[in-house]
Amino acid sequence: MKKGISIPRGTADILPPEAAWWHSMETVARAMLNGYGYHEIRTPMFEETELFARSVGQTSDIVQKQMLNLVAQGDRIDEQGDPVALSLRPEGTASIVRSYIENSFDRQEKLSKLFYIGPMFRGERPQKGRLRQFHQIGVEAIGPESASPYQDAEVIALSVALVHLFGVKEFTLKLNTLGTPQDKEHFGNYLRAQLQPRLGDLCLDCQNRFERNIFRVLDCKNKSCREVVKSVSLDYSYLSGESRSYFETLKSILDGLGLKYIQDPCLVRGLDYYTHTVFEISCPALGSQDAIGAGGRYNQLVEQLGGPQADAVGFALGMERLFLAGGAEIKQDADGILDAFIIALGDSVLPRAFQLLQALRGKGVSADMRFSGGSLKSQMRQADKSKAGHVLMMGEDELKRGVVTIKYMKEGRQEEVSLEDIDTIRIKMGIGE
Ligand code: HAM
């Protein structure tokens, strides 16, 4: 037997009715995002690799280990005369900022409130909740007017509202600040000085991180690293007064909204672009991959990528993890119930029945039929399964008389209507005027 082709590891087919359920959740999420004044943006699923190296960070785990690079390379030629490298997007923020700059959003408005829903790609070792293709709902508020702790609070409150929307009941919101880029540098130096004497107690990964990405030592899950980190005093003394006061204001706004959070000085996040606020929403019931969403401020990124100075803040939620954490039962009827199921009795009736089906669909009636025919009983079974509100039956006798029988499934009664009169059929089924 020939070996079958199977789905790539770390990806998943979203089958019906699950796909319909995804669709309905995306619809309610979109309505909530619009309700907060955010507008949808769609960017390509691949970009120049350099975009991610320059934003997510050359030394980040994502760029170092998880980029899915395309074999076919771009048309643009780099300085060495080679075609530029392209990669599937591992996240959305970098692409949104690229688009913000390229489309001169800053000339049109002082605050761009954007959202996206779509697949992201990371070449990670797959496990439960960790996929190579996963989906994010993300939000970015970019522009000079985003420079307010109220904007951070709005973004955090929106992420929590979306988590509720997906039915997640038990979750923790962790909050921290990294301060300005200068503060981050102080923090790095401070950490290096604190950790240097205990370097030998850190895992090999963290010994490496000590040089290239010191902050990641703080969220290493290794037991001995955690012991070392516990001994470091993380008292925000490395932050400027300005950064501390920004953070205090944000916390008091969140308190005013009654939003519960845990202040966690070890929360640093794995993407380089963050400054000031960082946050993460986790759901302990998910096990080792417990982050359902995360975000923060990135006030330097737009400028770093060649745009104007524009502060920004955003987040992304992982949809697969939201579904896992929400435990929302997939509603079987999420796919939509048909208005009508047409039953054609006999091959000679089929052409006219198919014309009726298409005429009804053309008038906005949701309808279906079986082309392979079969007995009345077996077609009726299929009509029942489709949960159609009406069954339209046609045999040779009806065809001769130019009528179709409408069966009202709820009431059980039936009546004949002229085959030609599509509008009457539609109105009798209670669809439209
Ligand atoms: P992130 O923390 O890398 O942030 O990803 C956000 C969420 O995407 C995670 O909390 C998780 O739920 C989901 N996720 C990430 N990787 C995977 C995976 N391999 N499998 C399944 N789910 C995954 C960002 O992506 C930032 N762009 C967020 C942001 C927007 N910050 C500012 N604006």
Coordinates of C-alpha atoms and ligand atoms in Angstrom, one line a residue:
M1 CA 0.0 0.0 0.0
K2 CA 1.3 3.4 -0.8
K3 CA 2.2 5.5 2.2
G4 CA -0.3 8.3 2.8
I5 CA 0.6 11.9 3.1
S6 CA -0.1 13.2 6.6
I7 CA -0.4 16.7 8.1
P8 CA 2.8 18.4 9.2
R9 CA 3.7 18.1 12.8
G10 CA 2.6 21.0 15.0
T11 CA -0.3 21.9 12.7
A12 CA -4.0 21.0 12.9
D13 CA -7.0 20.7 10.6
I14 CA -9.9 22.6 11.9
L15 CA -12.8 20.5 10.8
P16 CA -16.5 21.2 10.7
P17 CA -18.3 21.9 13.0
E18 CA -15.2 23.2 14.8
A19 CA -14.4 25.6 12.0
A20 CA -17.9 27.1 12.2
W21 CA -17.4 27.5 16.0
W22 CA -14.0 29.3 15.3
H23 CA -15.9 31.5 12.8
S24 CA -18.6 32.4 15.3
M25 CA -16.0 33.2 18.0
E26 CA -14.0 35.4 15.5
T27 CA -17.3 37.2 14.7
V28 CA -18.0 38.0 18.4
A29 CA -14.4 38.9 19.0
R30 CA -14.4 41.3 15.9
A31 CA -17.6 43.0 17.3
M32 CA -15.9 43.5 20.7
L33 CA -12.7 44.9 19.0
N34 CA -14.8 47.3 16.9
G35 CA -16.7 48.3 20.0
Y36 CA -13.4 49.4 21.5
G37 CA -12.6 51.5 18.4
Y38 CA -10.1 49.1 16.8
H39 CA -10.0 48.4 13.1
E40 CA -9.0 45.3 11.3
I41 CA -5.7 45.1 9.3
R42 CA -4.5 42.2 7.3
T43 CA -0.8 41.8 6.4
P44 CA 1.0 39.1 4.5
M45 CA 1.8 35.8 6.2
F46 CA 5.5 36.2 5.2
E47 CA 7.9 39.1 5.4
E48 CA 11.5 39.8 5.0
T49 CA 13.4 37.8 7.7
E50 CA 15.2 41.0 8.7
L51 CA 12.0 42.6 9.9
F52 CA 11.7 40.0 12.6
A53 CA 15.4 40.0 13.4
R54 CA 15.3 43.8 13.9
S55 CA 12.1 43.8 16.0
V56 CA 11.5 40.6 17.9
G57 CA 15.3 40.6 18.4
Q58 CA 18.4 38.9 16.9
T59 CA 19.1 37.1 20.2
S60 CA 15.5 36.1 21.0
D61 CA 14.5 32.4 21.0
I62 CA 12.1 33.1 18.2
V63 CA 14.7 34.5 15.8
Q64 CA 17.4 32.1 17.0
K65 CA 15.5 28.9 16.9
Q66 CA 12.0 29.2 15.6
M67 CA 11.9 31.0 12.3
L68 CA 10.3 29.1 9.4
N69 CA 12.2 30.4 6.4
L70 CA 10.9 30.1 2.9
V71 CA 13.0 28.2 0.4
A72 CA 11.9 30.5 -2.4
Q73 CA 13.5 33.8 -1.6
G74 CA 12.4 37.4 -2.4
D75 CA 12.8 39.4 -5.5
R76 CA 14.8 42.2 -3.7
I77 CA 18.5 41.9 -3.8
D78 CA 20.6 42.6 -0.7
E79 CA 24.0 44.3 -0.5
Q80 CA 25.8 41.1 -1.2
G81 CA 23.8 40.6 -4.4
D82 CA 21.7 37.8 -2.9
P83 CA 17.9 37.7 -3.0
V84 CA 16.6 38.8 0.5
A85 CA 15.5 36.0 2.9
L86 CA 11.8 35.6 3.6
S87 CA 10.2 34.0 6.6
L88 CA 6.7 33.0 7.7
R89 CA 5.5 35.5 10.4
P90 CA 6.1 34.3 13.9
E91 CA 4.0 37.1 15.4
G92 CA 2.0 40.1 14.2
T93 CA 3.5 43.2 15.8
A94 CA 6.5 43.5 13.5
S95 CA 4.3 43.3 10.4
I96 CA 1.8 45.8 11.7
V97 CA 4.6 48.3 12.5
R98 CA 6.1 47.7 9.0
S99 CA 2.7 48.4 7.5
Y100 CA 2.1 51.5 9.7
I101 CA 5.4 53.0 8.5
E102 CA 5.0 52.0 4.8
N103 CA 1.4 53.4 4.6
S104 CA 2.3 56.6 6.5
F105 CA -0.5 56.0 9.1
D106 CA 1.2 58.8 11.2
R107 CA 0.3 61.4 8.5
Q108 CA -3.4 60.5 8.7
E109 CA -4.0 60.1 12.5
K110 CA -2.3 60.6 15.8
L111 CA -3.5 57.2 17.1
S112 CA -4.0 54.1 15.0
K113 CA -6.0 51.4 16.8
L114 CA -5.5 48.2 14.8
F115 CA -6.4 44.5 15.3
Y116 CA -5.7 41.3 13.4
I117 CA -6.8 37.7 13.6
G118 CA -4.9 35.0 11.8
P119 CA -2.2 32.3 11.7
M120 CA 1.3 32.7 13.0
F121 CA 4.2 30.3 12.5
R122 CA 7.0 29.2 14.8
G123 CA 9.3 26.2 14.2
E124 CA 8.9 25.0 17.8
R125 CA 9.1 21.5 19.2
P126 CA 5.3 20.7 19.1
Q127 CA 3.5 19.7 22.3
K128 CA 0.1 20.3 23.8
G129 CA -0.7 23.9 23.4
R130 CA 2.5 24.6 21.4
L131 CA 2.0 24.5 17.7
R132 CA 4.0 25.4 14.6
Q133 CA 1.0 27.0 13.1
F134 CA -1.3 28.7 15.6
H135 CA -3.7 31.6 15.5
Q136 CA -3.6 34.9 17.3
I137 CA -6.1 37.7 18.0
G138 CA -3.8 40.8 18.3
V139 CA -4.2 44.4 19.0
E140 CA -1.8 47.3 18.4
A141 CA -2.4 51.0 19.4
I142 CA 0.3 53.0 17.7
G143 CA 1.0 56.8 17.5
P144 CA 1.9 59.7 19.7
E145 CA -1.5 59.7 21.3
S146 CA -1.0 56.2 22.6
A147 CA 1.6 57.7 25.1
S148 CA -0.7 57.4 28.1
P149 CA -1.1 54.9 30.8
Y150 CA -4.8 54.9 30.0
Q151 CA -3.9 53.4 26.6
D152 CA -2.0 50.6 28.5
A153 CA -5.1 50.1 30.7
E154 CA -7.5 50.0 27.7
V155 CA -5.4 47.4 26.0
I156 CA -5.1 45.3 29.2
A157 CA -8.8 45.6 29.9
L158 CA -9.6 44.6 26.3
S159 CA -7.4 41.5 26.5
V160 CA -9.2 40.4 29.7
A161 CA -12.6 41.1 28.2
L162 CA -11.7 38.8 25.2
V163 CA -10.5 36.1 27.6
H164 CA -13.9 36.3 29.3
L165 CA -15.6 36.2 25.9
F166 CA -14.0 32.8 25.2
G167 CA -15.4 31.5 28.5
V168 CA -12.1 31.3 30.4
K169 CA -13.0 31.5 34.1
E170 CA -9.7 30.8 35.9
F171 CA -6.8 33.0 34.8
T172 CA -4.1 35.2 36.2
L173 CA -3.0 38.6 34.9
K174 CA 0.6 39.3 35.6
L175 CA 2.0 42.8 35.3
N176 CA 5.5 44.3 35.3
T177 CA 7.4 47.3 33.9
L178 CA 10.8 47.2 32.2
G179 CA 11.1 51.0 32.1
T180 CA 12.8 53.1 29.4
P181 CA 15.5 51.7 27.2
Q182 CA 18.1 53.3 29.6
D183 CA 16.3 51.7 32.5
K184 CA 16.5 48.4 30.7
E185 CA 20.2 48.8 30.3
H186 CA 20.6 49.6 34.0
F187 CA 18.4 46.6 34.8
G188 CA 20.6 44.4 32.6
N189 CA 23.8 45.6 34.3
Y190 CA 22.2 45.2 37.7
L191 CA 21.2 41.7 36.9
R192 CA 24.6 40.8 35.6
A193 CA 26.3 42.1 38.7
Q194 CA 23.8 40.1 40.9
L195 CA 24.0 36.9 38.9
Q196 CA 27.8 36.8 38.2
P197 CA 28.7 35.1 41.5
R198 CA 26.1 32.4 40.9
L199 CA 26.8 31.8 37.2
G200 CA 27.9 28.2 37.8
D201 CA 24.4 27.4 39.4
L202 CA 22.6 28.5 36.3
C203 CA 21.5 26.0 33.6
L204 CA 23.6 25.9 30.4
D205 CA 20.9 27.9 28.5
C206 CA 20.9 30.6 31.1
Q207 CA 24.7 30.7 31.1
N208 CA 24.3 31.5 27.4
R209 CA 21.5 34.0 28.1
F210 CA 23.8 35.7 30.7
E211 CA 25.7 37.1 27.7
R212 CA 23.1 37.6 25.0
N213 CA 19.7 38.0 26.7
I214 CA 20.1 38.4 30.5
F215 CA 16.4 39.1 31.2
R216 CA 15.4 35.6 30.1
V217 CA 17.2 34.2 33.1
L218 CA 14.4 35.6 35.2
D219 CA 11.7 33.5 33.6
C220 CA 13.7 30.2 33.2
K221 CA 11.6 27.3 34.5
N222 CA 14.7 25.3 35.6
K223 CA 14.6 24.7 39.4
S224 CA 18.2 25.7 40.1
C225 CA 17.8 28.9 38.1
R226 CA 14.7 29.7 40.0
E227 CA 16.5 29.3 43.3
V228 CA 19.2 31.7 42.0
V229 CA 16.7 34.3 40.8
K230 CA 14.9 34.2 44.2
S231 CA 18.1 35.4 45.8
V232 CA 18.2 38.5 43.6
S233 CA 16.4 41.6 45.0
L234 CA 14.1 42.9 42.3
D235 CA 13.0 46.1 43.9
Y236 CA 12.8 48.4 40.9
S237 CA 15.7 50.5 42.2
Y238 CA 17.1 50.2 38.7
L239 CA 14.2 52.2 37.3
S240 CA 14.0 56.0 36.8
G241 CA 11.5 58.0 38.8
E242 CA 9.6 58.7 35.5
S243 CA 9.2 55.0 34.8
R244 CA 8.2 54.2 38.4
S245 CA 5.5 56.9 38.4
Y246 CA 4.2 55.7 35.0
F247 CA 3.8 52.2 36.4
E248 CA 2.1 53.5 39.6
T249 CA -0.4 55.5 37.5
L250 CA -1.2 52.5 35.4
K251 CA -1.7 50.3 38.5
S252 CA -4.1 52.9 40.0
I253 CA -6.1 53.0 36.8
L254 CA -6.4 49.2 36.8
D255 CA -7.4 49.3 40.5
G256 CA -10.0 51.9 39.6
L257 CA -11.5 49.4 37.0
G258 CA -11.4 46.6 39.6
L259 CA -9.1 44.6 37.4
K260 CA -7.1 42.0 39.5
Y261 CA -3.5 41.6 38.6
I262 CA -0.3 40.2 40.2
Q263 CA 2.8 42.4 40.1
D264 CA 5.6 40.1 39.0
P265 CA 9.1 41.6 38.7
C266 CA 10.3 38.4 37.0
L267 CA 7.9 38.9 34.0
V268 CA 10.3 40.0 31.2
R269 CA 8.9 38.4 28.0
G270 CA 10.9 36.9 25.2
L271 CA 10.6 39.7 22.6
D272 CA 13.2 42.5 22.6
Y273 CA 10.9 45.4 21.7
Y274 CA 9.2 45.9 25.0
T275 CA 9.7 49.0 27.1
H276 CA 7.7 50.0 30.2
T277 CA 4.6 47.9 30.7
V278 CA 4.6 44.2 30.1
F279 CA 1.8 41.8 30.9
E280 CA 0.8 38.2 30.5
I281 CA -2.5 36.3 31.0
S282 CA -2.0 32.7 32.1
C283 CA -4.3 29.8 32.8
P284 CA -2.6 27.3 35.2
A285 CA -5.0 24.5 34.1
L286 CA -3.1 24.4 30.7
G287 CA 0.1 23.0 32.2
S288 CA 3.5 23.9 30.9
Q289 CA 2.2 26.1 28.0
D290 CA -0.1 28.2 30.2
A291 CA 0.2 31.7 28.6
I292 CA -3.0 32.4 26.8
G293 CA -1.9 35.9 25.9
A294 CA 0.7 38.6 26.4
G295 CA 1.6 42.1 25.4
G296 CA 3.2 45.3 26.4
R297 CA 4.6 48.7 25.3
Y298 CA 7.1 49.1 22.6
N299 CA 7.8 52.8 22.3
Q300 CA 11.0 52.5 20.2
L301 CA 10.0 50.0 17.6
V302 CA 8.5 52.2 15.0
E303 CA 11.5 54.5 15.0
Q304 CA 13.9 51.5 15.0
L305 CA 12.3 50.1 11.9
G306 CA 12.8 53.4 10.1
G307 CA 9.5 55.2 10.9
P308 CA 8.7 58.3 13.0
Q309 CA 8.9 58.4 16.8
A310 CA 5.6 56.8 17.8
D311 CA 4.8 55.2 21.1
A312 CA 2.8 52.0 21.0
V313 CA 1.2 49.2 23.0
G314 CA -0.5 46.0 22.2
F315 CA -1.1 42.3 22.9
A316 CA -1.9 39.0 21.3
L317 CA -4.0 36.1 22.5
G318 CA -3.4 32.5 21.3
M319 CA -6.7 31.2 20.0
E320 CA -5.9 27.5 20.4
R321 CA -5.0 28.1 24.0
L322 CA -8.2 30.2 24.5
F323 CA -10.3 27.3 23.2
L324 CA -8.4 24.9 25.5
A325 CA -8.7 27.1 28.5
G326 CA -12.3 28.2 27.8
G327 CA -13.4 24.6 27.5
A328 CA -16.2 26.0 25.4
E329 CA -18.2 23.1 24.0
I330 CA -18.4 23.3 20.3
K331 CA -22.0 23.9 19.4
Q332 CA -23.1 21.4 16.7
D333 CA -25.4 24.0 15.1
A334 CA -22.7 26.7 14.9
D335 CA -22.6 25.9 11.2
G336 CA -26.0 27.4 10.6
I337 CA -29.3 25.6 10.0
L338 CA -30.7 25.4 6.5
D339 CA -34.0 27.1 5.5
A340 CA -34.9 24.4 3.1
F341 CA -33.9 20.9 2.0
I342 CA -35.1 19.9 -1.5
I343 CA -36.1 16.3 -2.2
A344 CA -36.3 15.2 -5.8
L345 CA -38.1 11.9 -6.3
G346 CA -36.8 10.4 -9.6
D347 CA -34.1 11.2 -12.1
S348 CA -36.5 13.1 -14.4
V349 CA -37.3 15.6 -11.7
L350 CA -33.6 16.3 -10.8
P351 CA -33.0 19.0 -13.5
R352 CA -36.0 21.1 -12.4
A353 CA -35.3 20.5 -8.7
F354 CA -31.7 21.7 -9.2
Q355 CA -33.0 24.9 -10.9
L356 CA -35.4 25.5 -7.9
L357 CA -32.4 25.0 -5.5
Q358 CA -30.3 27.6 -7.4
A359 CA -33.2 30.0 -7.8
L360 CA -33.9 29.9 -4.0
R361 CA -30.2 30.3 -3.2
G362 CA -30.1 33.3 -5.6
K363 CA -32.8 34.9 -3.4
G364 CA -30.8 34.4 -0.2
V365 CA -32.5 31.2 1.0
S366 CA -30.1 28.7 2.5
A367 CA -30.9 25.4 0.9
D368 CA -29.4 22.1 -0.1
M369 CA -30.4 18.8 -1.7
R370 CA -29.0 15.3 -2.5
F371 CA -28.0 14.8 -6.1
S372 CA -27.8 11.1 -5.9
G373 CA -31.5 10.7 -5.3
G374 CA -32.7 7.8 -3.3
S375 CA -36.0 6.9 -1.6
L376 CA -38.2 9.5 0.1
K377 CA -37.4 7.9 3.4
S378 CA -33.6 8.1 3.0
Q379 CA -33.8 11.7 1.7
M380 CA -36.1 12.6 4.6
R381 CA -33.5 11.3 7.0
Q382 CA -30.9 13.6 5.4
A383 CA -33.3 16.5 5.6
D384 CA -33.8 15.8 9.4
K385 CA -30.0 15.6 9.9
S386 CA -29.6 19.0 8.2
K387 CA -32.2 20.4 10.7
A388 CA -33.7 22.4 7.7
G389 CA -36.9 24.2 8.7
H390 CA -38.7 23.2 5.6
V391 CA -38.6 20.3 3.1
L392 CA -39.6 21.0 -0.5
M393 CA -40.7 17.8 -2.2
M394 CA -41.0 17.2 -5.9
G395 CA -42.0 14.0 -7.7
E396 CA -43.1 13.4 -11.4
D397 CA -46.7 14.2 -10.5
E398 CA -45.8 17.6 -9.0
L399 CA -43.5 18.4 -11.9
K400 CA -46.4 17.7 -14.4
R401 CA -48.7 20.0 -12.4
G402 CA -45.9 22.7 -12.0
V403 CA -46.0 22.6 -8.2
V404 CA -43.8 21.8 -5.3
T405 CA -44.9 20.6 -1.8
I406 CA -43.6 22.6 1.1
K407 CA -43.5 20.6 4.4
Y408 CA -43.2 22.8 7.5
M409 CA -41.1 20.7 9.7
K410 CA -42.0 22.2 13.1
E411 CA -45.8 22.1 12.5
G412 CA -45.8 18.9 10.4
R413 CA -48.4 20.4 7.9
Q414 CA -47.8 20.7 4.2
E415 CA -49.1 22.6 1.2
E416 CA -48.5 22.9 -2.6
V417 CA -47.1 26.1 -4.2
S418 CA -46.5 27.0 -7.8
L419 CA -42.9 26.0 -8.8
E420 CA -42.5 29.2 -10.8
D421 CA -43.3 31.4 -7.9
I422 CA -40.0 31.6 -6.1
D423 CA -41.0 34.7 -4.1
T424 CA -44.1 33.0 -2.7
I425 CA -42.1 29.9 -1.8
R426 CA -39.6 32.2 0.0
I427 CA -42.3 34.2 1.8
K428 CA -44.2 31.1 2.9
M429 CA -41.0 29.8 4.5
G430 CA -40.9 33.2 6.4
I431 CA -37.8 34.5 4.6
G432 CA -37.9 38.1 3.7
E433 CA -40.9 40.2 2.7
Ligands
HAM1 P1 3.8 36.1 22.4 O1 3.8 36.1 23.9 O2 5.0 35.6 21.7 O3 3.5 37.6 22.0 O4 2.5 35.3 21.9 C1 1.2 35.7 22.3 C2 0.4 34.4 22.5 O5 0.4 33.6 21.4 C3 0.9 33.5 23.6 O6 0.6 33.9 24.9 C4 0.3 32.2 23.3 O7 -1.1 32.1 23.7 C5 0.2 32.2 21.7 N1 1.3 31.4 21.2 C6 2.6 31.8 21.0 N2 3.3 30.8 20.5 C7 2.5 29.7 20.3 C8 2.6 28.4 19.9 N3 3.8 28.0 19.4 N4 1.5 27.6 19.8 C9 0.3 28.1 20.3 N5 0.2 29.3 20.8 C10 1.2 30.2 20.8 C11 3.4 38.1 20.7 O8 3.3 37.4 19.8 C12 3.4 39.6 20.7 N6 3.4 40.0 19.2 C13 2.3 40.2 21.4 C14 2.2 41.7 21.3 C15 1.4 42.4 20.5 N7 2.9 42.5 22.0 C16 2.6 43.7 21.7 N8 1.7 43.7 20.7

